[in-house]
Short mmCIF file of C-alpha atoms in Angstrom, two decimals:
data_model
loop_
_atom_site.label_atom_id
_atom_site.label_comp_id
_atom_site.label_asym_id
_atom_site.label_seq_id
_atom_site.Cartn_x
_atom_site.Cartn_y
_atom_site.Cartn_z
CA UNK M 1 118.38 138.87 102.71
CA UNK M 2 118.63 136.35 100.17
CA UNK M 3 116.22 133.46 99.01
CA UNK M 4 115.30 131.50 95.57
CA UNK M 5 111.66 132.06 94.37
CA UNK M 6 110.76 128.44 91.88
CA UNK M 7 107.34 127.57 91.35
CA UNK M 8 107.25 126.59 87.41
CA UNK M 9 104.01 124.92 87.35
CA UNK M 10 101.26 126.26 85.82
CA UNK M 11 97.81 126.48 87.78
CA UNK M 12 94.35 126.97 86.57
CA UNK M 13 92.18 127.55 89.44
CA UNK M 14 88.86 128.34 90.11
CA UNK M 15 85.16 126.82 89.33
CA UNK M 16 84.61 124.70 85.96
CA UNK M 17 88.45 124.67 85.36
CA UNK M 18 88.52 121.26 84.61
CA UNK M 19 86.52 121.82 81.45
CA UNK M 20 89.56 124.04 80.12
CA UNK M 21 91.96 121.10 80.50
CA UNK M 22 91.55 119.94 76.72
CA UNK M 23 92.39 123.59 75.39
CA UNK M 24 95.92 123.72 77.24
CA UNK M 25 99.07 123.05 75.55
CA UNK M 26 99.32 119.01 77.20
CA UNK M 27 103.10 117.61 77.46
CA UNK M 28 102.38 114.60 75.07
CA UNK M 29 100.19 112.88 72.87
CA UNK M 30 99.46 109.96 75.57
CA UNK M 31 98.67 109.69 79.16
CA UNK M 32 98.96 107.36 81.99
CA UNK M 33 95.81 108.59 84.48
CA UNK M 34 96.74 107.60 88.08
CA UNK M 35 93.87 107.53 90.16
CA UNK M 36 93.54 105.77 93.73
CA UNK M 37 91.66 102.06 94.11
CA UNK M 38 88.72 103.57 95.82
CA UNK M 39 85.31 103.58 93.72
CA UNK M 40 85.08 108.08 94.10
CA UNK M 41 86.83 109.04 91.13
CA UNK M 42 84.90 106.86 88.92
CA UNK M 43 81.53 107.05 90.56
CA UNK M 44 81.73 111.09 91.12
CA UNK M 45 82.18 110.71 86.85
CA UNK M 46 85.67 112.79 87.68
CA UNK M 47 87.44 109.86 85.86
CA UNK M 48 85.25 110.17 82.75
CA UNK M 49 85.60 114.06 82.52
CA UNK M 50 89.25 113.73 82.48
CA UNK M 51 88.76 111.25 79.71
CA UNK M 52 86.30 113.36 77.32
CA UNK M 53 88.49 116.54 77.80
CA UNK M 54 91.86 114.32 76.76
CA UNK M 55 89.94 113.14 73.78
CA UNK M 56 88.60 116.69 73.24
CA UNK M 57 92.77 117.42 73.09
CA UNK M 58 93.40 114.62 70.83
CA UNK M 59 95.34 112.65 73.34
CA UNK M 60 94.80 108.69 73.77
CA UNK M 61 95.51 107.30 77.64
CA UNK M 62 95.79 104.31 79.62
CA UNK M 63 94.75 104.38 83.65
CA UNK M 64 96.15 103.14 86.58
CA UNK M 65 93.91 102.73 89.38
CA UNK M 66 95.75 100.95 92.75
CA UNK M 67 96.69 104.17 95.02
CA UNK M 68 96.32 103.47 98.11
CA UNK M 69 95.68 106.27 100.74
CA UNK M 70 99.34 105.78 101.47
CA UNK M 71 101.30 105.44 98.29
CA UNK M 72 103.49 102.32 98.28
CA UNK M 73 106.64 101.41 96.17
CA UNK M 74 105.41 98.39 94.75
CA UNK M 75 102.63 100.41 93.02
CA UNK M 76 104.98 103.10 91.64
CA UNK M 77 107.00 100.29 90.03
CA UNK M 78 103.86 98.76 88.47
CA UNK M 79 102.19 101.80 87.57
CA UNK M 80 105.70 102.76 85.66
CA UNK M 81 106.03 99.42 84.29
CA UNK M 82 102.55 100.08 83.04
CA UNK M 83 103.44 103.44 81.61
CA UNK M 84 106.46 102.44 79.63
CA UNK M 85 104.29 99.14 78.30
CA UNK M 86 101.22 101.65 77.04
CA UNK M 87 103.94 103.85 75.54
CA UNK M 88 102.52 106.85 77.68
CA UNK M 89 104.90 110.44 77.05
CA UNK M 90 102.96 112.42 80.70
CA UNK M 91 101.05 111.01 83.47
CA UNK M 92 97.99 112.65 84.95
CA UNK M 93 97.54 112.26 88.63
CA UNK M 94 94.06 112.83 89.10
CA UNK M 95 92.54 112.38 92.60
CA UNK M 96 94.01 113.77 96.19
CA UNK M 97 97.60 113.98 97.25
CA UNK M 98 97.82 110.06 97.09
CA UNK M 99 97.46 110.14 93.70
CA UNK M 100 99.34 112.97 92.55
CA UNK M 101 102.32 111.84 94.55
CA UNK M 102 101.94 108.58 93.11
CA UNK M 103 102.17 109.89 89.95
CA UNK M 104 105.24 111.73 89.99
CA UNK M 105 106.99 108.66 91.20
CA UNK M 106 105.83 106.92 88.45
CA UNK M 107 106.77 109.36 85.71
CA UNK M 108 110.12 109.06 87.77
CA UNK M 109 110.32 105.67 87.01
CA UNK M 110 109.01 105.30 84.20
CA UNK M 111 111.88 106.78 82.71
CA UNK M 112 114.75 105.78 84.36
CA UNK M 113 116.04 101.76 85.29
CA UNK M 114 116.11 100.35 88.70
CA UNK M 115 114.35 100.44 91.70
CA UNK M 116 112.48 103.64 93.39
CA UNK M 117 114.35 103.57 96.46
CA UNK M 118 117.52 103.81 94.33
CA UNK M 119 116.77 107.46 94.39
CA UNK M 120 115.35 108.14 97.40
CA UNK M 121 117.93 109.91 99.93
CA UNK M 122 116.58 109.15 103.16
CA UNK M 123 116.53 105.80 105.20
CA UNK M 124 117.77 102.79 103.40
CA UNK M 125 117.74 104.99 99.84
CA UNK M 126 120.53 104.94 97.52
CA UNK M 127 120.73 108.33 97.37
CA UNK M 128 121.67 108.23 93.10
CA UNK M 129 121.04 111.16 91.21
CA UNK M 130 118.18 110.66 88.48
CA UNK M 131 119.75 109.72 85.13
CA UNK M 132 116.59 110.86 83.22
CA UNK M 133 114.13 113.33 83.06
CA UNK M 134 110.88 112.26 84.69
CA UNK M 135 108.36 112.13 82.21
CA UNK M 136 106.16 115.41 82.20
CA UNK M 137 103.29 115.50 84.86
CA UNK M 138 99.98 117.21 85.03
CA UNK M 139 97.78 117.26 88.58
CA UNK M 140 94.35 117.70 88.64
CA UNK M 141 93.65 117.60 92.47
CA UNK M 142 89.91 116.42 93.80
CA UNK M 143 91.39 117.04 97.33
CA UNK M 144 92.47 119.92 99.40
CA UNK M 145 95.09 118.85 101.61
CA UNK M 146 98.78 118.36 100.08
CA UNK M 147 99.48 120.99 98.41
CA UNK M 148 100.97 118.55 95.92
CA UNK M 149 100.22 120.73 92.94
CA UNK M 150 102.15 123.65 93.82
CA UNK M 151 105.10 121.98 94.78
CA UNK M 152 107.46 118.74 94.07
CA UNK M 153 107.43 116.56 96.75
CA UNK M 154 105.87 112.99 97.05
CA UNK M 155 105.75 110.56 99.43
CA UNK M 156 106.10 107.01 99.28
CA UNK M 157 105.97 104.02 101.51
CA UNK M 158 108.47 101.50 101.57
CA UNK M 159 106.28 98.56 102.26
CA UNK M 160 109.16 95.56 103.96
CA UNK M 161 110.81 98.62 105.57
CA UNK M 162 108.39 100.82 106.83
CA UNK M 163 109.67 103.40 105.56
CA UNK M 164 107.55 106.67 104.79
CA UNK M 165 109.63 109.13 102.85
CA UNK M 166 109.51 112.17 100.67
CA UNK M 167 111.01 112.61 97.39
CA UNK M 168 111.08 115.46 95.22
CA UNK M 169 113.48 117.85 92.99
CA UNK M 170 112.58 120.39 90.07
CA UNK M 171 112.59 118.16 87.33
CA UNK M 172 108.95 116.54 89.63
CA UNK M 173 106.76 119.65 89.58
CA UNK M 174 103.80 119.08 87.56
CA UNK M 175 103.80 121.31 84.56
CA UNK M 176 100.02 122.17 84.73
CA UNK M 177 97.68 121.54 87.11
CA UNK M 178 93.76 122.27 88.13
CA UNK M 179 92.47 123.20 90.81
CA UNK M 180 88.47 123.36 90.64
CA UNK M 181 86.75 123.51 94.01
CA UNK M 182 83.74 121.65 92.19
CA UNK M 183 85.56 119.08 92.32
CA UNK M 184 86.05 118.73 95.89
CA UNK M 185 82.00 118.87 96.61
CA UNK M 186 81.89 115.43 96.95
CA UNK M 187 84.96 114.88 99.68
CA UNK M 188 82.67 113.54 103.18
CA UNK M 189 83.30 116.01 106.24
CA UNK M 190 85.89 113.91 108.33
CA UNK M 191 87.96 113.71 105.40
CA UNK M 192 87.72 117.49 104.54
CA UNK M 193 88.83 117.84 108.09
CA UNK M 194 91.64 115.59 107.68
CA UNK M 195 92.58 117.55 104.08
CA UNK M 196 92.31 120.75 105.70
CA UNK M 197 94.47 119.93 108.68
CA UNK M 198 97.40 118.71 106.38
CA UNK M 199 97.32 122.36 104.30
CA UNK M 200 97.44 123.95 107.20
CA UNK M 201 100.41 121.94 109.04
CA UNK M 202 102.34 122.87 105.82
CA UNK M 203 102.19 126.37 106.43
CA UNK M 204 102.22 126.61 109.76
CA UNK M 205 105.53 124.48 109.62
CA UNK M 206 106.94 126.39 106.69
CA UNK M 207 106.06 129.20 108.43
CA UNK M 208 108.31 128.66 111.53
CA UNK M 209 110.46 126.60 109.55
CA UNK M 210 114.53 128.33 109.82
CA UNK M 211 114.60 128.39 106.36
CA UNK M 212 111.18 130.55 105.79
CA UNK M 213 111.68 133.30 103.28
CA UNK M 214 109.51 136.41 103.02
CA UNK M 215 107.66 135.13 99.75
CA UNK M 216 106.98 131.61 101.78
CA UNK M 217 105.79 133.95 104.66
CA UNK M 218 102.78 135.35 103.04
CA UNK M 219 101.72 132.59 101.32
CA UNK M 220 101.51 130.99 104.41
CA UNK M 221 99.67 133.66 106.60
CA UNK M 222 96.88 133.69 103.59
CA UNK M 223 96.86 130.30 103.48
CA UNK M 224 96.37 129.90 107.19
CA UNK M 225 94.00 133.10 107.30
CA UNK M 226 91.79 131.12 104.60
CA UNK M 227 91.91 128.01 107.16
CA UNK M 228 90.28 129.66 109.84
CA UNK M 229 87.93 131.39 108.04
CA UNK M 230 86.70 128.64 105.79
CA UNK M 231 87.57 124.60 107.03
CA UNK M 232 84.84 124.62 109.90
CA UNK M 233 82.40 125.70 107.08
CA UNK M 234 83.23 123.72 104.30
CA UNK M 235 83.27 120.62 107.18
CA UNK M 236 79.72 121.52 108.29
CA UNK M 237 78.67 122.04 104.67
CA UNK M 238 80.15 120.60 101.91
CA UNK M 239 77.81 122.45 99.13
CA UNK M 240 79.19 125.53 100.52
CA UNK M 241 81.12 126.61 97.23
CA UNK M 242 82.81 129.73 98.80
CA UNK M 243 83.98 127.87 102.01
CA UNK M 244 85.50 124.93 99.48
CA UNK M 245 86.97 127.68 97.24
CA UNK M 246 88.91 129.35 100.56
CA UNK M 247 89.96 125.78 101.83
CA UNK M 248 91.59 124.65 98.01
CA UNK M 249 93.28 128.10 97.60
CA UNK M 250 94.54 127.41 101.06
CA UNK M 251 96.29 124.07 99.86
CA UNK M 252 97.80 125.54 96.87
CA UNK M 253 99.15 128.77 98.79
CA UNK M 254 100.41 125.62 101.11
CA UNK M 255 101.87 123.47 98.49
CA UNK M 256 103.87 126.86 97.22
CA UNK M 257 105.14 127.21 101.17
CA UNK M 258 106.45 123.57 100.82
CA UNK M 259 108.25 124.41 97.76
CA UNK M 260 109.75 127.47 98.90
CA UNK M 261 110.29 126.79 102.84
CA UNK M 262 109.70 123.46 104.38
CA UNK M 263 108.14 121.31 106.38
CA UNK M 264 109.26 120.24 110.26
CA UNK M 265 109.66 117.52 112.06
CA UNK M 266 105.87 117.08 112.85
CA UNK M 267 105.23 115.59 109.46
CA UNK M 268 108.35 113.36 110.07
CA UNK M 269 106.76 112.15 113.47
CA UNK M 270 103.05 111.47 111.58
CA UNK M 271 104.87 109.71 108.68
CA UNK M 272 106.41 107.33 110.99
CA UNK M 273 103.14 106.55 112.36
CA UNK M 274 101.45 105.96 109.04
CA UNK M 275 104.33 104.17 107.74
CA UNK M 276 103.51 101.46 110.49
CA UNK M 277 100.00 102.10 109.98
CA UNK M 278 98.90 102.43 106.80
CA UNK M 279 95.54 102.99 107.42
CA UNK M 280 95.92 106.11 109.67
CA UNK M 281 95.34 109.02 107.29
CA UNK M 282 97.93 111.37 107.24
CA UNK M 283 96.09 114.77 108.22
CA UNK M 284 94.07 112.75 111.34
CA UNK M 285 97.73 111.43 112.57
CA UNK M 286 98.86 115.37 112.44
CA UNK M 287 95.82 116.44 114.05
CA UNK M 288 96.67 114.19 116.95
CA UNK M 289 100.22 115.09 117.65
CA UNK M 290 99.93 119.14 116.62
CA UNK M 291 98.65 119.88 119.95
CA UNK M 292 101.37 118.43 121.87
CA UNK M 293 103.84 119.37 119.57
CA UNK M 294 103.07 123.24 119.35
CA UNK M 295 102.70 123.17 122.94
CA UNK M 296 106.63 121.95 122.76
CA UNK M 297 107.68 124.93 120.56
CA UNK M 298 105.13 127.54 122.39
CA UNK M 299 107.14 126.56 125.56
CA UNK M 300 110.80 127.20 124.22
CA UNK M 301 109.55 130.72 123.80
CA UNK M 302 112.24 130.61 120.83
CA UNK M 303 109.42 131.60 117.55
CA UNK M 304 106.78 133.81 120.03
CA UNK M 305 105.86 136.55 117.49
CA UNK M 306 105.84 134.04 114.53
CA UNK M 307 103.38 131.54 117.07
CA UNK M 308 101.15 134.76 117.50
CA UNK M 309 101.10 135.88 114.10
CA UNK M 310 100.16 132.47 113.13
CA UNK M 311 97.33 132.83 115.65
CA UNK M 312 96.13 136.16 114.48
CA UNK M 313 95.78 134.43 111.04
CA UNK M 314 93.80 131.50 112.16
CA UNK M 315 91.60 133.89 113.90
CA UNK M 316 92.53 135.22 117.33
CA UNK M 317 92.34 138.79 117.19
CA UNK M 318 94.04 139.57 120.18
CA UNK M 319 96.28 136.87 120.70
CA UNK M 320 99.78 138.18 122.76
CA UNK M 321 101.04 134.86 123.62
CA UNK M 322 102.32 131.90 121.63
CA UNK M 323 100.02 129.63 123.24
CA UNK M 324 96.72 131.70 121.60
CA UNK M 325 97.86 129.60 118.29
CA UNK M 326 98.01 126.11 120.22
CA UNK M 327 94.45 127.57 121.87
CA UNK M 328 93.18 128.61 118.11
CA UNK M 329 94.74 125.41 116.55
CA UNK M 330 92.75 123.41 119.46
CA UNK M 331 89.64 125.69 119.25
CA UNK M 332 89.47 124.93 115.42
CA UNK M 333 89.65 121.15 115.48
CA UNK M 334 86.91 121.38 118.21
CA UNK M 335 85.00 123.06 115.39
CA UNK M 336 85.37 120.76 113.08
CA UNK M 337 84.82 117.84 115.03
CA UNK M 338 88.36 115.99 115.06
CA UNK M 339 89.42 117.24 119.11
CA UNK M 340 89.03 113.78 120.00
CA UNK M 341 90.54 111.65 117.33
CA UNK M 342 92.41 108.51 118.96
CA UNK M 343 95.93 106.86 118.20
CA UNK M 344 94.47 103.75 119.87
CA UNK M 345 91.87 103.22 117.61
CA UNK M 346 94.51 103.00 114.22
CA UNK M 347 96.24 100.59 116.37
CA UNK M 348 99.76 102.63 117.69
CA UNK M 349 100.80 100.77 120.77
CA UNK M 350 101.48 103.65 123.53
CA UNK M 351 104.42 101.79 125.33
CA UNK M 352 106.45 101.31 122.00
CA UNK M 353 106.12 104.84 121.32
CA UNK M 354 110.31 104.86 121.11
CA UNK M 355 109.84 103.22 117.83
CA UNK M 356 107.82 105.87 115.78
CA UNK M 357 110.30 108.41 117.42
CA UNK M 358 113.66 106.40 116.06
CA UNK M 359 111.54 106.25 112.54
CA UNK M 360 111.07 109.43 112.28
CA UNK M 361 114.70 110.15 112.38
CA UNK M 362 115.86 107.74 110.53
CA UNK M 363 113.65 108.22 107.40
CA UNK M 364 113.32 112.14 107.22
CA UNK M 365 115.64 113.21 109.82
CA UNK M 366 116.63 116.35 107.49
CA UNK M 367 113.44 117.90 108.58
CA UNK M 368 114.51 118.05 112.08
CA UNK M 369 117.45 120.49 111.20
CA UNK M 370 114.31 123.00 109.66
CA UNK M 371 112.85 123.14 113.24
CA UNK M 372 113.34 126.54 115.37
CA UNK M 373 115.32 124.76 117.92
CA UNK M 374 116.22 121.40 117.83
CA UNK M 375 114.22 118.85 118.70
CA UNK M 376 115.80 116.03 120.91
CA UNK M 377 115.02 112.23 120.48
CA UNK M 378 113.52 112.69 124.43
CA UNK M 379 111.45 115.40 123.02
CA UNK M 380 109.91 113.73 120.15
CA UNK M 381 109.24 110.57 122.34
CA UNK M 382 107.32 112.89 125.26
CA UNK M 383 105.44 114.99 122.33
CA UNK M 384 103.79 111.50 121.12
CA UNK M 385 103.05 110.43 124.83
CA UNK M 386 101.03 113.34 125.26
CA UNK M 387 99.54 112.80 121.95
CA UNK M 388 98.75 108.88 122.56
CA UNK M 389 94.95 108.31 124.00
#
C-alpha cells in the first residue's frame, strides 16, 4: 500500500468564520479580491465584509469583478495584468468555484510572463513548467460545490478554442481559506442543487477513481454520506443552517478527494459541453449525463462493492447491487427537483453529439486513464445520447 497524503491549506470552517479572517496571519500586505460579474457578492454585503476585515488586518486591496460562471482566459490575463498594475503580493478569491479558480490563475499569472495556455498541459497548451511562484492565494468560498478550497485545481476556458481545461500543481493551493455556511444562505435552490451535485460527482469519481487511496476513501464516503442526508434539505430550505453546514463540509471533504484521488471522465464529458456552452452550469450538465454514465460503469460490473458502498452512503440501506447507487443518485435529484433538467434547452445539438465526445478527449483526456475500465470513444458518444432530451 502506498499513497502521498498533501493538503497544505489551511481551513477555518464553521459559522461566523469570516469574521476571524482579519486575525490570521494574511500572505501580504495587499490584495487583489476576485469576485464574479454578477450583482450577489456585493448586494449580499459579502464583498464589503471581506473589505472591513482586510482593513481590520491592515491590508489595502484592489478588486476584480468579471468572473463569469465559466472562467475564461481572457479574464485571467486581465485580472493578472490588473494585479501586477495595483502592486497586489495575494489574491483573494471570494465567491463560488468560478471565482476561486479564477483566482489562482491569476496569481499564476500574475507572476510569471506569457500567456495562460503556455502552461496549461492539455489540448493546445504548451505544457511549460511555471518559472515563478504563483503569488499566495486565500479562498473564501460563498458556494458549496467545487471543492476548490481544499484542493489545487482550476478550470479555465479557452474562449477561440473551446477549450475547458483544468490546471493545478502544489505551488496553487490556497494557503487559507473559509468556509462559513452563513455565507451560503443566500445561494437560490436550483443553484444549491447544481453546487451540491458537483461535490458530490467529485467524490463519487474520486471514489471509484484507480488511483483512490484509503485517506481519499473516507473523505469521500463522509462527504457523500453528508449529501444524502443534507442537499434535498438545504434545496427545500435554504435558512436551514444545519442542512447548509452538512452540504459545505461535504464540498471541502470533496475538494480534499480531488486533491488526493481524482476526478473521471464524467467531468471531462460536462466540460466539453460547457466549453461550447458557456452558459450551461457545470453541476446541471453533470446532473444530466451521471445517470447514463453510472449506468455505463454499474453495467461493467468491474467497481460493484465500491458502486454499493457509494449507495449505502447516499442513503440506501440495503443496497446489494451497483445499480441501488444509479437508483439513489436518481432518487436524490428527484428530490431536489433537477430529474428533468434538459440538454436541449442550453442549446447542445443531439446529432453532433460526436463533437463533445472528441472534446472531451482532446482537452482532459488524462482523466479517462483514472476510470475503472476504460472508457471507449463509442462509449462516451452512447453515454451522452442517453443523456440528450
Amino acid at each position: 500500500m502506498q499513497f502521498d497524503y498533501f493538503v497544505p491549506t489551511k481551513i477555518l470552517f464553521g459559522k461566523g468564520r469570516l469574521s476571524s479572517l482579519h486575525s490570521q496571519k494574511l500572505p501580504g500586505k495587499k490584495a487583489l479580491i476576485v469576485i464574479s460579474s454578477g450583482k450577489s457578492t456585493r448586494s449580499n454585503g459579502y464583498l464589503a465584509r471581506v473589505e472591513e476585515q482586510l482593513d481590520l488586518a491592515g491590508v489595502s486591496h484592489a478588486v476584480f469583478d468579471k468572473i463569469l460562471p465559466n472562467p475564461i482566459k481572457s479574464h485571467v490575463m486581465e485580472g493578472a495584468a490588473l494585479a501586477r498594475t495595483e502592486g497586489c503580493d495575494f489574491v483573494v478569491g471570494l465567491g463560488g468555484g468560478s471565482s476561486i479558480d479564477a483566482a489562482k490563475a491569476i496569481a499564476v499569472m500574475a507572476a510569471n510572463e506569457g500567456d495562460y495556455w503556455d502552461y496549461v498541459s492539455g489540448g493546445s497548451g504548451q505544457r511549460k513548467p511555471v518559472p515563478n511562484d504563483p503569488l499566495p492565494i486565500v479562498a473564501i468560498t460563498t458556494t458549496a460545490g467545487t471543492g476548490t478550497e481544499a484542493d489545487p485545481w482550476t478550470v479555465t476556458t479557452k474562449e477561440d478554442t473551446n477549450e475547458k481545461i483544468g490546471f493545478g500543481y502544489e505551488k496553487t493551493f490556497p494557503v487559507l481559506s473559509i468556509v462559513d455556511p452563513d455565507l451560503m444562505l443566500t445561494v437560490p435552490p436550483h443553484l444549491t442543487a447544481y453546487q451540491g451535485f458537483d461535490a458530490l460527482f467529485h467524490s463519487t469519481e474520486g471514489y471509484l477513481a484507480k488511483i483512490a487511496d484509503p485517506i481519499s476513501d473516507l473523505f469521500a464516503l463522509k462527504a457523500i454520506e453528508l449529501v444524502g442526508k443534507s442537499l434535498a434539505k438545504a434545496v427545500a430550505d435554504g435558512t436551514d443552517e444545519a442542512a447548509r453546514a452538512d452540504v459545505a463540509l461535504a464540498n471541502t471533504l470533496s475538494g480534499m478527494v480531488e486533491s488526493l484521488s481524482s476526478c473521471t471522465s464524467e467531468h471531462s464529458l460536462e466540460h466539453a459541453l460547457s466549453a461550447f456552452h458557456h452558459e450551461l452550469p457545470h453541476g446541471a450538465g453533470l446532473i444530466m449525463i451521471s445517470k447514463a454514465y453510472y449506468t455505463h460503469f454499474a453495467n461493467t460490473r468491474a467497481c460493484d462493492e465500491r458502486m454499493i458502498a457509494m449507495a449505502k452512503a447516499l442513503g440506501k440501506a440495503d443496497a446489494s447491487s451497483a445499480m441501488d447507487f444509479v437508483h439513489a443518485l436518481c432518487d436524490l435529484q428527484s428530490a431536489c427537483g433537477v430529474a428533468e433538467l434538459k440538454m436541449s434547452d442550453y442549446g447542445i445539438d443531439g446529432a453532433n453529439l460526436e463533437k463533445y465526445a472528441d472534446n472531451a478527449r482532446q482537452t482532459m483526456g488524462g482523466l479517462f486513464l483514472v476510470d475503472p475500465v476504460p472508457l471507449s470513444r463509442e462509449d462516451s458518444i452512447r453515454i451522452l445520447r442517453e443523456s440528450f432530451r
